[in-house]
PDB file of C-alpha atoms in Angstrom:
ATOM      1  CA  MET Z   1     -30.751 -33.941  40.079  1.00 38.00           C
ATOM      2  CA  ILE Z   2     -31.726 -32.632  36.653  1.00 44.00           C
ATOM      3  CA  VAL Z   3     -32.171 -35.185  33.912  1.00 37.00           C
ATOM      4  CA  SER Z   4     -32.612 -34.084  30.331  1.00 38.00           C
ATOM      5  CA  ALA Z   5     -35.241 -35.860  28.321  1.00 42.00           C
ATOM      6  CA  LYS Z   6     -34.169 -37.265  25.014  1.00 46.00           C
ATOM      7  CA  PRO Z   7     -36.589 -38.395  22.344  1.00 48.00           C
ATOM      8  CA  HIS Z   8     -36.857 -42.116  21.758  1.00 48.00           C
ATOM      9  CA  HIS Z   9     -37.447 -43.488  18.279  1.00 52.00           C
ATOM     10  CA  THR Z  10     -40.531 -45.316  19.523  1.00 54.00           C
ATOM     11  CA  GLY Z  11     -42.049 -42.238  21.104  1.00 55.00           C
ATOM     12  CA  HIS Z  12     -41.950 -43.307  24.724  1.00 59.00           C
ATOM     13  CA  PRO Z  13     -43.451 -42.139  26.941  1.00 67.00           C
ATOM     14  CA  GLY Z  14     -45.893 -40.865  24.317  1.00 88.00           C
ATOM     15  CA  TYR Z  15     -48.336 -38.025  24.646  1.00 95.00           C
ATOM     16  CA  SER Z  16     -51.683 -37.979  26.401  1.00 95.00           C
ATOM     17  CA  GLU Z  17     -54.193 -35.520  27.745  1.00 96.00           C
ATOM     18  CA  THR Z  18     -57.424 -35.838  29.696  1.00 96.00           C
ATOM     19  CA  LEU Z  19     -60.158 -33.694  28.172  1.00 97.00           C
ATOM     20  CA  PRO Z  20     -63.830 -32.978  28.861  1.00 97.00           C
ATOM     21  CA  GLY Z  21     -66.228 -35.299  27.060  1.00 96.00           C
ATOM     22  CA  LEU Z  22     -67.325 -32.460  24.773  1.00 95.00           C
ATOM     23  CA  GLU Z  23     -67.163 -31.836  21.025  1.00 94.00           C
ATOM     24  CA  GLU Z  24     -64.876 -28.851  21.666  1.00 96.00           C
ATOM     25  CA  SER Z  25     -62.208 -31.255  22.967  1.00 97.00           C
ATOM     26  CA  ALA Z  26     -61.448 -32.300  19.394  1.00 97.00           C
ATOM     27  CA  GLU Z  27     -59.423 -29.108  18.896  1.00 98.00           C
ATOM     28  CA  SER Z  28     -57.191 -29.878  21.897  1.00 97.00           C
ATOM     29  CA  ALA Z  29     -56.814 -33.455  20.630  1.00 98.00           C
ATOM     30  CA  ARG Z  30     -55.691 -32.166  17.219  1.00 98.00           C
ATOM     31  CA  LYS Z  31     -53.090 -29.907  18.876  1.00 97.00           C
ATOM     32  CA  LEU Z  32     -51.766 -32.868  20.853  1.00 97.00           C
ATOM     33  CA  VAL Z  33     -51.451 -34.942  17.668  1.00 98.00           C
ATOM     34  CA  ARG Z  34     -49.582 -32.110  15.913  1.00 97.00           C
ATOM     35  CA  THR Z  35     -47.197 -31.800  18.868  1.00 96.00           C
ATOM     36  CA  ALA Z  36     -46.421 -35.527  18.994  1.00 96.00           C
ATOM     37  CA  LEU Z  37     -45.887 -35.869  15.255  1.00 96.00           C
ATOM     38  CA  ALA Z  38     -43.635 -32.800  15.154  1.00 95.00           C
ATOM     39  CA  ALA Z  39     -41.545 -34.172  18.036  1.00 93.00           C
ATOM     40  CA  TRP Z  40     -41.116 -37.442  16.145  1.00 93.00           C
ATOM     41  CA  TYR Z  41     -40.431 -35.678  12.807  1.00 93.00           C
ATOM     42  CA  LEU Z  42     -43.505 -37.307  11.266  1.00 95.00           C
ATOM     43  CA  GLU Z  43     -45.324 -34.205  10.041  1.00 96.00           C
ATOM     44  CA  GLU Z  44     -46.273 -35.998   6.813  1.00 97.00           C
ATOM     45  CA  LEU Z  45     -48.837 -37.977   8.836  1.00 97.00           C
ATOM     46  CA  THR Z  46     -50.481 -34.869  10.301  1.00 98.00           C
ATOM     47  CA  ASP Z  47     -53.508 -34.510   8.002  1.00 98.00           C
ATOM     48  CA  THR Z  48     -54.525 -38.148   8.301  1.00 98.00           C
ATOM     49  CA  ALA Z  49     -53.805 -38.307  12.042  1.00 98.00           C
ATOM     50  CA  ILE Z  50     -55.862 -35.180  12.706  1.00 98.00           C
ATOM     51  CA  LEU Z  51     -58.817 -36.625  10.834  1.00 97.00           C
ATOM     52  CA  LEU Z  52     -58.516 -39.884  12.794  1.00 98.00           C
ATOM     53  CA  VAL Z  53     -58.341 -38.242  16.211  1.00 98.00           C
ATOM     54  CA  THR Z  54     -61.268 -35.968  15.321  1.00 97.00           C
ATOM     55  CA  GLU Z  55     -63.431 -38.971  14.438  1.00 96.00           C
ATOM     56  CA  LEU Z  56     -62.365 -40.950  17.512  1.00 97.00           C
ATOM     57  CA  VAL Z  57     -63.128 -38.018  19.818  1.00 97.00           C
ATOM     58  CA  ALA Z  58     -66.473 -37.409  18.105  1.00 95.00           C
ATOM     59  CA  ASN Z  59     -67.449 -41.057  18.571  1.00 93.00           C
ATOM     60  CA  ALA Z  60     -66.471 -41.065  22.244  1.00 95.00           C
ATOM     61  CA  VAL Z  61     -68.434 -37.876  22.873  1.00 95.00           C
ATOM     62  CA  LYS Z  62     -71.506 -38.901  20.887  1.00 92.00           C
ATOM     63  CA  HIS Z  63     -71.804 -42.556  21.880  1.00 90.00           C
ATOM     64  CA  THR Z  64     -70.804 -42.503  25.550  1.00 92.00           C
ATOM     65  CA  ASN Z  65     -71.790 -40.466  28.538  1.00 88.00           C
ATOM     66  CA  SER Z  66     -68.191 -40.098  29.716  1.00 92.00           C
ATOM     67  CA  ARG Z  67     -67.614 -36.780  31.443  1.00 96.00           C
ATOM     68  CA  VAL Z  68     -63.949 -37.012  30.474  1.00 97.00           C
ATOM     69  CA  ILE Z  69     -61.987 -38.728  27.737  1.00 97.00           C
ATOM     70  CA  ARG Z  70     -58.265 -39.347  27.400  1.00 97.00           C
ATOM     71  CA  VAL Z  71     -56.430 -38.879  24.123  1.00 97.00           C
ATOM     72  CA  VAL Z  72     -53.255 -40.959  23.769  1.00 97.00           C
ATOM     73  CA  ILE Z  73     -50.631 -40.790  20.998  1.00 97.00           C
ATOM     74  CA  THR Z  74     -47.810 -43.331  21.096  1.00 96.00           C
ATOM     75  CA  ARG Z  75     -45.349 -45.157  18.872  1.00 94.00           C
ATOM     76  CA  PRO Z  76     -45.660 -48.810  19.808  1.00 92.00           C
ATOM     77  CA  SER Z  77     -42.892 -49.525  17.292  1.00 91.00           C
ATOM     78  CA  GLU Z  78     -40.769 -47.658  14.774  1.00 91.00           C
ATOM     79  CA  ARG Z  79     -43.292 -48.481  12.066  1.00 94.00           C
ATOM     80  CA  PHE Z  80     -46.530 -47.287  13.700  1.00 96.00           C
ATOM     81  CA  VAL Z  81     -48.106 -44.284  15.366  1.00 97.00           C
ATOM     82  CA  ARG Z  82     -51.106 -45.167  17.517  1.00 97.00           C
ATOM     83  CA  ILE Z  83     -53.851 -42.658  18.257  1.00 98.00           C
ATOM     84  CA  GLY Z  84     -56.336 -43.693  20.912  1.00 98.00           C
ATOM     85  CA  VAL Z  85     -59.290 -42.246  22.769  1.00 97.00           C
ATOM     86  CA  VAL Z  86     -60.208 -43.688  26.143  1.00 97.00           C
ATOM     87  CA  ASP Z  87     -63.696 -43.380  27.609  1.00 97.00           C
ATOM     88  CA  LYS Z  88     -65.595 -44.930  30.511  1.00 95.00           C
ATOM     89  CA  ALA Z  89     -68.141 -46.894  28.455  1.00 94.00           C
ATOM     90  CA  ARG Z  90     -67.685 -50.596  27.732  1.00 91.00           C
ATOM     91  CA  VAL Z  91     -69.933 -50.587  24.659  1.00 89.00           C
ATOM     92  CA  LEU Z  92     -67.926 -51.649  21.619  1.00 89.00           C
ATOM     93  CA  PRO Z  93     -67.982 -49.407  18.547  1.00 87.00           C
ATOM     94  CA  GLU Z  94     -69.736 -50.844  15.514  1.00 82.00           C
ATOM     95  CA  LEU Z  95     -68.711 -50.343  11.922  1.00 77.00           C
ATOM     96  CA  SER Z  96     -71.702 -49.264   9.811  1.00 69.00           C
ATOM     97  CA  LYS Z  97     -72.817 -51.580   7.059  1.00 67.00           C
ATOM     98  CA  PRO Z  98     -73.075 -50.454   3.414  1.00 59.00           C
ATOM     99  CA  GLY Z  99     -76.889 -50.538   3.520  1.00 59.00           C
ATOM    100  CA  ASP Z 100     -77.160 -48.318   6.614  1.00 57.00           C
ATOM    101  CA  ASP Z 101     -78.420 -44.757   6.218  1.00 59.00           C
ATOM    102  CA  LEU Z 102     -75.078 -42.942   6.074  1.00 52.00           C
ATOM    103  CA  LEU Z 103     -76.286 -39.611   4.693  1.00 52.00           C
ATOM    104  CA  THR Z 104     -76.255 -37.725   7.980  1.00 52.00           C
ATOM    105  CA  SER Z 105     -74.143 -39.772  10.401  1.00 58.00           C
ATOM    106  CA  GLY Z 106     -72.478 -43.107  11.022  1.00 62.00           C
ATOM    107  CA  ARG Z 107     -69.498 -42.638   8.724  1.00 72.00           C
ATOM    108  CA  GLY Z 108     -66.869 -42.045  11.432  1.00 82.00           C
ATOM    109  CA  LEU Z 109     -65.614 -45.587  11.836  1.00 89.00           C
ATOM    110  CA  LEU Z 110     -65.849 -46.180   8.086  1.00 89.00           C
ATOM    111  CA  LEU Z 111     -63.451 -43.258   7.705  1.00 91.00           C
ATOM    112  CA  VAL Z 112     -61.192 -44.613  10.446  1.00 94.00           C
ATOM    113  CA  ASP Z 113     -61.240 -48.031   8.766  1.00 94.00           C
ATOM    114  CA  ALA Z 114     -60.305 -46.500   5.397  1.00 94.00           C
ATOM    115  CA  LEU Z 115     -57.498 -44.252   6.692  1.00 96.00           C
ATOM    116  CA  ALA Z 116     -55.832 -46.388   9.355  1.00 97.00           C
ATOM    117  CA  GLU Z 117     -53.471 -49.266   8.710  1.00 97.00           C
ATOM    118  CA  ARG Z 118     -55.369 -51.053  11.459  1.00 96.00           C
ATOM    119  CA  TRP Z 119     -57.719 -50.110  14.290  1.00 96.00           C
ATOM    120  CA  GLY Z 120     -59.365 -51.769  17.245  1.00 95.00           C
ATOM    121  CA  THR Z 121     -60.676 -51.570  20.769  1.00 95.00           C
ATOM    122  CA  ASP Z 122     -59.017 -52.473  24.062  1.00 96.00           C
ATOM    123  CA  LEU Z 123     -61.548 -53.229  26.808  1.00 95.00           C
ATOM    124  CA  TYR Z 124     -60.789 -52.366  30.406  1.00 95.00           C
ATOM    125  CA  ARG Z 125     -62.724 -53.189  33.556  1.00 94.00           C
ATOM    126  CA  TRP Z 126     -63.940 -49.567  33.698  1.00 93.00           C
ATOM    127  CA  GLY Z 127     -64.141 -48.601  29.997  1.00 96.00           C
ATOM    128  CA  LYS Z 128     -62.298 -48.923  26.716  1.00 97.00           C
ATOM    129  CA  GLN Z 129     -59.790 -47.401  24.331  1.00 97.00           C
ATOM    130  CA  VAL Z 130     -60.590 -47.166  20.638  1.00 97.00           C
ATOM    131  CA  TRP Z 131     -57.381 -46.771  18.658  1.00 97.00           C
ATOM    132  CA  ALA Z 132     -56.119 -46.434  15.124  1.00 98.00           C
ATOM    133  CA  GLU Z 133     -52.593 -46.938  13.825  1.00 97.00           C
ATOM    134  CA  LEU Z 134     -50.821 -45.221  10.971  1.00 98.00           C
ATOM    135  CA  PHE Z 135     -47.834 -46.753   9.222  1.00 97.00           C
ATOM    136  CA  CYS Z 136     -44.671 -44.658   9.185  1.00 93.00           C
ATOM    137  CA  GLU Z 137     -41.234 -45.205   7.737  1.00 82.00           C
ATOM    138  CA  PRO Z 138     -38.607 -46.143  10.322  1.00 70.00           C
ATOM    139  CA  ALA Z 139     -35.989 -43.516  11.133  1.00 61.00           C
ATOM    140  CA  ARG Z 140     -32.846 -43.804   9.022  1.00 58.00           C
TER     141      ARG Z 140
END
């Protein structure tokens, strides 16, 4: 039996892709974000979402030794888009403090904190997901 997929306003089942734990994976993550936002008619969030996923991927690659990462884009509700990166490390990310030396690195989570409506970490037995949510207007 053939069943046609129809888009849901909350973006289920969402979009995800498993990628190598390499810096180059950020480009594939950005393409996935563009695809999800276009499918949900939320292109106005693209620039911010691409910056968020780039930073989340960079942090997962730099601060873990995960051979693979998983990028996940969902709409947990009509009002939010959630972008997450899953890795196999259980070390929690730390937000840099204003006095830290931020000239060459350490600004990623500060950027995520500034751009996202909210962000956080979900711990799993085998790793974690660091996520950021963007506010979006509900469909009319």
